[in-house]
mmCIF file of C-alpha atoms and ligand atoms in Angstrom:
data_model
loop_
_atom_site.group_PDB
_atom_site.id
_atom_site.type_symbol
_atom_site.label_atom_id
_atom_site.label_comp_id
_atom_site.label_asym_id
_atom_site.label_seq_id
_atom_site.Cartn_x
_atom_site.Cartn_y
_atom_site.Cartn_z
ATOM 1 C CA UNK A 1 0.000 0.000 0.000
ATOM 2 C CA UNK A 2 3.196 2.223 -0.612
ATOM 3 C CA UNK A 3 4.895 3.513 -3.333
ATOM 4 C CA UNK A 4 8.642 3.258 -3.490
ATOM 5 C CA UNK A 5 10.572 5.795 -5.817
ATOM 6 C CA UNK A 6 14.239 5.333 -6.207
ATOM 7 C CA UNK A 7 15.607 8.161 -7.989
ATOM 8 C CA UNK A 8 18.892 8.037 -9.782
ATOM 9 C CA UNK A 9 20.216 5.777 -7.113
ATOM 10 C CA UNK A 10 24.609 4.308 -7.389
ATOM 11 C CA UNK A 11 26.382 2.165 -4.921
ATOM 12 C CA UNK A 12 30.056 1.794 -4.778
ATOM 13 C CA UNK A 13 31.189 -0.247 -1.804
ATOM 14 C CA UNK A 14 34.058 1.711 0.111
ATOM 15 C CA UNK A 15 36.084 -1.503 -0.819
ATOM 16 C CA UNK A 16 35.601 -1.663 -4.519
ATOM 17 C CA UNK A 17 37.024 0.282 -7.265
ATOM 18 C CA UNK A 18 33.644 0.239 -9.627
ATOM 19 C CA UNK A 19 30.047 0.639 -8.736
ATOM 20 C CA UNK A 20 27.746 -1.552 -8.100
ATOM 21 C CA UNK A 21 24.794 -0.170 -8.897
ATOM 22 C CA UNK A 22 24.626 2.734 -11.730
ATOM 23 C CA UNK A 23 21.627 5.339 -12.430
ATOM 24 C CA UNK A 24 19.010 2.801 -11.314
ATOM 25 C CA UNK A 25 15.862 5.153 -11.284
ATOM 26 C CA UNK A 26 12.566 3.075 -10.835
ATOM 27 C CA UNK A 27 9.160 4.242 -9.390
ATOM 28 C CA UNK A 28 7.317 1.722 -8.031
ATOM 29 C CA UNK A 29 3.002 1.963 -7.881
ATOM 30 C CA UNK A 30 1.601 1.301 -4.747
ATOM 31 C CA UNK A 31 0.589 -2.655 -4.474
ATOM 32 C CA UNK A 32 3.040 -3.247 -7.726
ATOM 33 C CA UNK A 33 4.600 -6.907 -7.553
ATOM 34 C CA UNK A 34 8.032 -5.754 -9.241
ATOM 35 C CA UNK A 35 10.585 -8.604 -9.988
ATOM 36 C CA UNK A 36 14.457 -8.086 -10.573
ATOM 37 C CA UNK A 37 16.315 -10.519 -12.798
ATOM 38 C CA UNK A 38 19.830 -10.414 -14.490
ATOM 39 C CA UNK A 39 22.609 -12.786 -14.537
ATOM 40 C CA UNK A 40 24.686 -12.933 -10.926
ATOM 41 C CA UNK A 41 26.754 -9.991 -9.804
ATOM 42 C CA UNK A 42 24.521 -7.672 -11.377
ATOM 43 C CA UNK A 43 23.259 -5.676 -8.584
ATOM 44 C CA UNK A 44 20.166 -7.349 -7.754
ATOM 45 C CA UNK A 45 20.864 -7.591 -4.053
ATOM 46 C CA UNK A 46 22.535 -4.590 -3.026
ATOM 47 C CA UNK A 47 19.780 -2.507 -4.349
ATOM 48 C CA UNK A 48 17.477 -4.789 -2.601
ATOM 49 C CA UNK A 49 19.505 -3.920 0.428
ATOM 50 C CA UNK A 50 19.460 0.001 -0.117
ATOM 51 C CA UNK A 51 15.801 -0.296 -0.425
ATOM 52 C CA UNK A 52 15.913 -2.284 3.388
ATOM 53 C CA UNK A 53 18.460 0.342 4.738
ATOM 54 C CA UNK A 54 21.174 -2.815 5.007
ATOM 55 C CA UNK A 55 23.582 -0.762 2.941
ATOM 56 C CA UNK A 56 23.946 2.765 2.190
ATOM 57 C CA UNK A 57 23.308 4.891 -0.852
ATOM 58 C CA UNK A 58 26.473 6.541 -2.502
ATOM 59 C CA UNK A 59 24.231 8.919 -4.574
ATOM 60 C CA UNK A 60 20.355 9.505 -5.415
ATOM 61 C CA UNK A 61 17.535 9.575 -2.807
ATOM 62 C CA UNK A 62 14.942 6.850 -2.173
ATOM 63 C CA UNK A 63 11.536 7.545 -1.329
ATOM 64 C CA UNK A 64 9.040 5.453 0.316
ATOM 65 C CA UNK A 65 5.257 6.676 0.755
ATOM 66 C CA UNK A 66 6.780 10.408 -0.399
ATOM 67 C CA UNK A 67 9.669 10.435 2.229
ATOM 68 C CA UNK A 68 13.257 10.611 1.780
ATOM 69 C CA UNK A 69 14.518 7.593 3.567
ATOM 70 C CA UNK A 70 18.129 7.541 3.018
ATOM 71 C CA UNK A 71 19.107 8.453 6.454
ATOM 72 C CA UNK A 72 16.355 6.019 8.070
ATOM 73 C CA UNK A 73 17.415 3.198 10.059
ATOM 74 C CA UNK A 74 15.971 -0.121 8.789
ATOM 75 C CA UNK A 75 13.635 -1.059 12.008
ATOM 76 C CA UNK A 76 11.727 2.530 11.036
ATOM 77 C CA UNK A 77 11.423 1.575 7.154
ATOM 78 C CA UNK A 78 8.257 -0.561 7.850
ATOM 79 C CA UNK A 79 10.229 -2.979 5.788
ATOM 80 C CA UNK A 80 9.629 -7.361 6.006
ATOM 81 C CA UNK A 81 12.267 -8.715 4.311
ATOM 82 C CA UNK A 82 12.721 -12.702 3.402
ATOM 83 C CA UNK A 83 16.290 -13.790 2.516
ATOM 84 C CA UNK A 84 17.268 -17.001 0.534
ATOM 85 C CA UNK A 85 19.012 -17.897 3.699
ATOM 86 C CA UNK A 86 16.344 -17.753 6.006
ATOM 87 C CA UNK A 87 17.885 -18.619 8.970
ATOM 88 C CA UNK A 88 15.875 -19.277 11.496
ATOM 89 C CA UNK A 89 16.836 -19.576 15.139
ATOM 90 C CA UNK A 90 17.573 -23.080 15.485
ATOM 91 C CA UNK A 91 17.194 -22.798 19.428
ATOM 92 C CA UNK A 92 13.311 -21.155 19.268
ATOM 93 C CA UNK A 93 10.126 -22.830 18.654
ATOM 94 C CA UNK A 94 8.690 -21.840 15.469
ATOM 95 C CA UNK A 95 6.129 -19.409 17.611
ATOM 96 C CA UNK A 96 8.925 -17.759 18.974
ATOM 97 C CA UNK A 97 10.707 -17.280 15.881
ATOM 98 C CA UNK A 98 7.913 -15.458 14.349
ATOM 99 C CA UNK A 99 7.311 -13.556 17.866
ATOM 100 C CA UNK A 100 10.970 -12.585 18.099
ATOM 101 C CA UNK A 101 10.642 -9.264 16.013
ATOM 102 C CA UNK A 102 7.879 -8.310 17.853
ATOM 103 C CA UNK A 103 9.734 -8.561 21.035
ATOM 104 C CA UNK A 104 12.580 -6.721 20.094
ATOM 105 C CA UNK A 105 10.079 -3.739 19.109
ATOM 106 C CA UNK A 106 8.456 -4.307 22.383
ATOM 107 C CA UNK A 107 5.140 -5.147 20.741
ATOM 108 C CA UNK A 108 2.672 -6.189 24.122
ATOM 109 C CA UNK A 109 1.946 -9.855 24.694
ATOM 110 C CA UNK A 110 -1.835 -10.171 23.539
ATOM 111 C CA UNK A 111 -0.735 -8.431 20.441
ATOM 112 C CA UNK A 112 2.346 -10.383 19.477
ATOM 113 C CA UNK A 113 -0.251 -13.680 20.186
ATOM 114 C CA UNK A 114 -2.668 -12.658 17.807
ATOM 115 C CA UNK A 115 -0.159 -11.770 15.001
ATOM 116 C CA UNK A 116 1.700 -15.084 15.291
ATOM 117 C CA UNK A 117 -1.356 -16.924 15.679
ATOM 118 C CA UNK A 118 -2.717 -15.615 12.478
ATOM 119 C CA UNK A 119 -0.049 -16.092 10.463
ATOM 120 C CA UNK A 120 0.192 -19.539 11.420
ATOM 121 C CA UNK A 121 -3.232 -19.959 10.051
ATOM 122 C CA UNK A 122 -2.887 -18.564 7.010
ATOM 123 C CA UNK A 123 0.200 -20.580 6.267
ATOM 124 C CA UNK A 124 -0.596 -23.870 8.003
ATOM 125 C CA UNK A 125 1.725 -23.848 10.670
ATOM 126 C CA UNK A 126 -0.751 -23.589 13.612
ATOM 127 C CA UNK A 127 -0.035 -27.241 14.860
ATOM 128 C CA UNK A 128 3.837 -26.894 14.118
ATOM 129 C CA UNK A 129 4.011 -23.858 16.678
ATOM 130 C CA UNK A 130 5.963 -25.773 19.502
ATOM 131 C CA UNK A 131 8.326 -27.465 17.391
ATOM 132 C CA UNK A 132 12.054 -26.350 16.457
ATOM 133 C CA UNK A 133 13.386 -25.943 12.924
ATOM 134 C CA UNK A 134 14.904 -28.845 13.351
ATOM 135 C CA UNK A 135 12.308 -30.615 12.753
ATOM 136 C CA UNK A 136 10.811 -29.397 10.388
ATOM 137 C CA UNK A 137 10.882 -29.891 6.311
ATOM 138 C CA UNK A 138 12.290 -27.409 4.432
ATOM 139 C CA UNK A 139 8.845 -25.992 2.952
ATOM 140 C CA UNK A 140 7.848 -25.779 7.129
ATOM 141 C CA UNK A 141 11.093 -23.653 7.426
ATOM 142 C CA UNK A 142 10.447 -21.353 4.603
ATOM 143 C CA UNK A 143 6.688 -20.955 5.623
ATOM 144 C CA UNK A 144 8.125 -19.817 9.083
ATOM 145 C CA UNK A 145 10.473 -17.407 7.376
ATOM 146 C CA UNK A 146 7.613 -16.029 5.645
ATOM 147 C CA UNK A 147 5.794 -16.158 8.504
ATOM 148 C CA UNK A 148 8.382 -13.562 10.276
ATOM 149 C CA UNK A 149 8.176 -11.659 7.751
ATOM 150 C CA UNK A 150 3.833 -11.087 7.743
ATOM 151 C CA UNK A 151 3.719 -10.811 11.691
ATOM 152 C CA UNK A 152 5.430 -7.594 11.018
ATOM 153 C CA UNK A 153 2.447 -6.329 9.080
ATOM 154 C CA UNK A 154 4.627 -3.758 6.888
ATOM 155 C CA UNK A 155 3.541 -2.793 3.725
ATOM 156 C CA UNK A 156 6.648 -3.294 1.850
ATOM 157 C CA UNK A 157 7.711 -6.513 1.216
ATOM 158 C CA UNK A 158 10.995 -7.456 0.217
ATOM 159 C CA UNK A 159 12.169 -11.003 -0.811
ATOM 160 C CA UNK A 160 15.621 -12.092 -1.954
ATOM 161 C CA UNK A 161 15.099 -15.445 -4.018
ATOM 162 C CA UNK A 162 13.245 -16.544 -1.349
ATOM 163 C CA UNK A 163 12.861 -19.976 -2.948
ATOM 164 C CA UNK A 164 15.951 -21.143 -4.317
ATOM 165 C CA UNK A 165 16.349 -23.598 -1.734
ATOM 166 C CA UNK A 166 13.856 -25.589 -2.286
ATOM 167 C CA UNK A 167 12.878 -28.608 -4.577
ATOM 168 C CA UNK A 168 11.123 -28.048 -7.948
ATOM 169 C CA UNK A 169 7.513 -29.547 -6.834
ATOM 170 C CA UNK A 170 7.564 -26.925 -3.665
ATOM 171 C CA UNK A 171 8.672 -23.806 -5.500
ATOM 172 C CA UNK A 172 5.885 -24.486 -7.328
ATOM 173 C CA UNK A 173 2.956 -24.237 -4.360
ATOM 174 C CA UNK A 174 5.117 -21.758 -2.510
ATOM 175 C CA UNK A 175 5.098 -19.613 -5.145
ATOM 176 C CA UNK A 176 1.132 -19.469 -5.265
ATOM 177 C CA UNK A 177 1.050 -18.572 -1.660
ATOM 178 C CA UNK A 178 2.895 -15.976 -2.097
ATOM 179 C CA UNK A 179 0.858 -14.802 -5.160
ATOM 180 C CA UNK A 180 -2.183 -14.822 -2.462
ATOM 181 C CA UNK A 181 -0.017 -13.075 0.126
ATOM 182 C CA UNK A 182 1.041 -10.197 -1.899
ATOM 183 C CA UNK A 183 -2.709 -10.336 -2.822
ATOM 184 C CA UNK A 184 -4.070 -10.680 0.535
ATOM 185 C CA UNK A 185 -1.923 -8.238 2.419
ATOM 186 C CA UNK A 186 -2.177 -5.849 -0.287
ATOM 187 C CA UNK A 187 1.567 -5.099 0.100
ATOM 188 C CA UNK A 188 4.231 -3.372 -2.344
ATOM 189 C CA UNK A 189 6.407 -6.405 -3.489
ATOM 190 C CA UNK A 190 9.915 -6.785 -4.895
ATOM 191 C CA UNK A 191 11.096 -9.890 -5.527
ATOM 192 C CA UNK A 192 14.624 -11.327 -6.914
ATOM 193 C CA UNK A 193 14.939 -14.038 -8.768
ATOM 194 C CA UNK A 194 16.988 -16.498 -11.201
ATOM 195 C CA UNK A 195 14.088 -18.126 -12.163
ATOM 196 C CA UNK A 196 12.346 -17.056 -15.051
ATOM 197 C CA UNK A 197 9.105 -18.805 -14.440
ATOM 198 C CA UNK A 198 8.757 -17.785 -11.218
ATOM 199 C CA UNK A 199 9.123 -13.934 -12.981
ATOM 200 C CA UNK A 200 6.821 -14.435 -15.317
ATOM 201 C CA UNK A 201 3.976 -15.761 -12.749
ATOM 202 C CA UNK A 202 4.285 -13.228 -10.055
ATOM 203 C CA UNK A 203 5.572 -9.721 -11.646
ATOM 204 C CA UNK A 204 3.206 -6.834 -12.825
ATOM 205 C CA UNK A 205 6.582 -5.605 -13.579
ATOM 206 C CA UNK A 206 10.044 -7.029 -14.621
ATOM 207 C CA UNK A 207 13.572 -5.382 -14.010
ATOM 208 C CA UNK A 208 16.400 -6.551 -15.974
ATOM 209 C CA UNK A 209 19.041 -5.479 -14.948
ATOM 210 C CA UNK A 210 23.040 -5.713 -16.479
ATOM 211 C CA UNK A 211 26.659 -5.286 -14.769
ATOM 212 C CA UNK A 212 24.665 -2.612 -12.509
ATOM 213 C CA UNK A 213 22.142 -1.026 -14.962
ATOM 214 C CA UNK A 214 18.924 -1.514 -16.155
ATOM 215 C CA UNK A 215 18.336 -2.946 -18.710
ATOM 216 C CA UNK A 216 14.918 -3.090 -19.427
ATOM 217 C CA UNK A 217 11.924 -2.666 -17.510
ATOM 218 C CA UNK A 218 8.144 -4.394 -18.629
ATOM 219 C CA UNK A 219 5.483 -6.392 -17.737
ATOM 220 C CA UNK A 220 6.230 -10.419 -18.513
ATOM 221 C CA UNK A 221 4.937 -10.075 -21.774
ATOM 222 C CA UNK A 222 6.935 -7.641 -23.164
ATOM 223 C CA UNK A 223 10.362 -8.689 -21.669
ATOM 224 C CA UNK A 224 9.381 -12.644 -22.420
ATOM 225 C CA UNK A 225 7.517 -12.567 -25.882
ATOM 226 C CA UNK A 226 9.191 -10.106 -27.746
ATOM 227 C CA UNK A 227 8.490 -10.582 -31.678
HETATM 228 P P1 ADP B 301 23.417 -9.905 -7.482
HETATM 229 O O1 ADP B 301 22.492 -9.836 -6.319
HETATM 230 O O2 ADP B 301 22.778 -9.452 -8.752
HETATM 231 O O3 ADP B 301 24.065 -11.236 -7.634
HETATM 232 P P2 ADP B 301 25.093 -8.176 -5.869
HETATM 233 O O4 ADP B 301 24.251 -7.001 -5.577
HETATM 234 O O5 ADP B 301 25.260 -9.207 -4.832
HETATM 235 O O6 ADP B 301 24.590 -8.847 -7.243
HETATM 236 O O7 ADP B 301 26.548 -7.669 -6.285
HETATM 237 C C1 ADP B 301 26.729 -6.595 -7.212
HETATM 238 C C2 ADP B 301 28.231 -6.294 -7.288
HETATM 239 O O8 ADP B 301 28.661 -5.726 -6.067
HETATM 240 C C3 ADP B 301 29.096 -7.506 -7.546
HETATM 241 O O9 ADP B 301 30.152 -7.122 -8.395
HETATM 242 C C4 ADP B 301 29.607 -7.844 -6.172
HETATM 243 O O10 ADP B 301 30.884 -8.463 -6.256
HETATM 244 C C5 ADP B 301 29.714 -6.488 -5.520
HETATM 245 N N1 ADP B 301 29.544 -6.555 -4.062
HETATM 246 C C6 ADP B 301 28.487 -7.082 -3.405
HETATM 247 N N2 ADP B 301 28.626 -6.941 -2.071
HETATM 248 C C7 ADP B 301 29.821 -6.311 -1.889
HETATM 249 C C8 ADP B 301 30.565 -5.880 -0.737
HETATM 250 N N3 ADP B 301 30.074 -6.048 0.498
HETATM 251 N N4 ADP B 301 31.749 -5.268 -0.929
HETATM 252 C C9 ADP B 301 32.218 -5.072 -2.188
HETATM 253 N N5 ADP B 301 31.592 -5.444 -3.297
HETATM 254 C C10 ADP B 301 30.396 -6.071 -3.167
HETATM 255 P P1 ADP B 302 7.835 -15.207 26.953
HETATM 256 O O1 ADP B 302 8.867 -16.098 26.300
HETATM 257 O O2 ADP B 302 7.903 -13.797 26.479
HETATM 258 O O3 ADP B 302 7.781 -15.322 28.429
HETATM 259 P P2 ADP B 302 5.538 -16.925 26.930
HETATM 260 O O4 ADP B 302 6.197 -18.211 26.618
HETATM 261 O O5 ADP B 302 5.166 -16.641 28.338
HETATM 262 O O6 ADP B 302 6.418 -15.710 26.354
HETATM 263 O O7 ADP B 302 4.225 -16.828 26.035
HETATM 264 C C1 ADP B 302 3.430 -15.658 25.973
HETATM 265 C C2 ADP B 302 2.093 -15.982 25.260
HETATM 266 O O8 ADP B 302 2.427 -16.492 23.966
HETATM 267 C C3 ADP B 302 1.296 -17.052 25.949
HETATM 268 O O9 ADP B 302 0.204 -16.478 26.623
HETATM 269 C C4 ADP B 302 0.798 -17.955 24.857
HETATM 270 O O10 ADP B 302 -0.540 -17.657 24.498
HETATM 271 C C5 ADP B 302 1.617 -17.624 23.646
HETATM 272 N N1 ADP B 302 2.480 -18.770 23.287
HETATM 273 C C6 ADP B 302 3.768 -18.972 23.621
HETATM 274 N N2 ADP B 302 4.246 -20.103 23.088
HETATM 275 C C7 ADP B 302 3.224 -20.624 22.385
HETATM 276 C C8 ADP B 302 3.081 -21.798 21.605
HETATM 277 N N3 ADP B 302 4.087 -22.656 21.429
HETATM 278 N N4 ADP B 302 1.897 -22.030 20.999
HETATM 279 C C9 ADP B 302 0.880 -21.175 21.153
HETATM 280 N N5 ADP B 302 0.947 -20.039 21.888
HETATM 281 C C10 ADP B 302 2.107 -19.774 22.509
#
């Protein structure tokens, strides 16, 4: 329910002698389910990152719901964010894995029930709630990263190929539920990816993007199905 605008935005890492990122200027519609793809080491990440507040912007401004948010710390960007790695903490129960965020912002107890307690619902997890990630399959452990991420109720999602660590058959349904998600929740969305199907399936919009650039930006259609 937020637009994102990032405006002429570069990275260069102190460390590196290039930039990372180059003139990436995108403005993103409020609800928009926005994809980037481009071969490794393109930039996918770290502007994923800029976008979170993880790393900071070398030049250009970002904008989220009209605000300048360069200088925001990442706990006050009403950000979720779901990593490929989604480590969860192997010590917790999968209640108090989702609950931990909520903690740390000092969310009160009733609250912080009802959030995890819906979120287990909607993702099926509601009899898994005392068990550890250890015992749990890995489409258990990446509903519980995703359900860390909803208990936050933000409007922004981000996700960095959230599903690359899973088998073929559950990439598949987890990539439906977070069709309905995005849907449901009626968040802003971007989403990076390798895959190419999964791009095609869940963007309104497609970035491309080359050694730092973009490259092209369209709906499925017109990046996939050109004449
Ligand atoms: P992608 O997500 O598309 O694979 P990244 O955003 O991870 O690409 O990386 C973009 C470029 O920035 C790469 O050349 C990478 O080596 C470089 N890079 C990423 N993180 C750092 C870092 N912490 N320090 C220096 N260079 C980095
Ligand atoms: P804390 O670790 O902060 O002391 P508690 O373990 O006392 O938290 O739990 C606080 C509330 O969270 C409880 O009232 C309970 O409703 C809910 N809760 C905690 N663990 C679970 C669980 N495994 N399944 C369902 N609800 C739980």
């Amino acid at each position: 329910m937020v637009k994102i605008n990032l405006n002429h935005i570069y990275k260069k890492y102190p460390n590196a002698d290039d930039y990372s990122v180059s003139d990436f200027d995108l403005h993103i519609g409020d609800h928009e389910f926005i994809v980037f793809v481009g071969p490794s080491g393109c930039g996918k990440s770290t502007t994923l990152r800029m976008v979170a507040g993880l790393e900071d912007i070398t030049e250009g401004t970002l904008e989220i719901g009209g605000k300048v948010m360069n200088d925001v710390a990442p706990r006050d960007r009403h950000i979720a964010m779901v990593f490929q790695n989604y480590a969860l903490y192997p010590h917790m129960t999968v209640y108090d894995n989702m609950a931990f965020s909520l903690k740390l912002r000092h969310y009160d107890k009733a609250e912080i029930d009802k959030r995890v307690k819906n979120a287990a619902e909607v993702l099926g997890l509601a009899h898994l709630l005392e068990r550890r990630p250890a015992d749990l399959s890995g489409g258990q452990r990446q509903r519980v990263a995703l359900g860390r991420a909803i208990v936050r109720d933000a409007p922004i999602f981000l996700m960095d190929e959230p599903l690359s660590n899973l088998d073929a058959k559950l990439r598949v349904s987890m990539r439906a539920e977070i069709a309905k998600l995005h849907q449901n929740l009626k968040t802003t969305t971007i989403y990076v990816t390798h895959d190419q199907t999964e791009a095609m399936t869940l963007a309104d919009r497609i970035v491309v993007m080359n050694a730092g650039r973009i490259q092209q930006i369209g709906t499925p259609k017109e990046v996939y199905n050109k004449p």
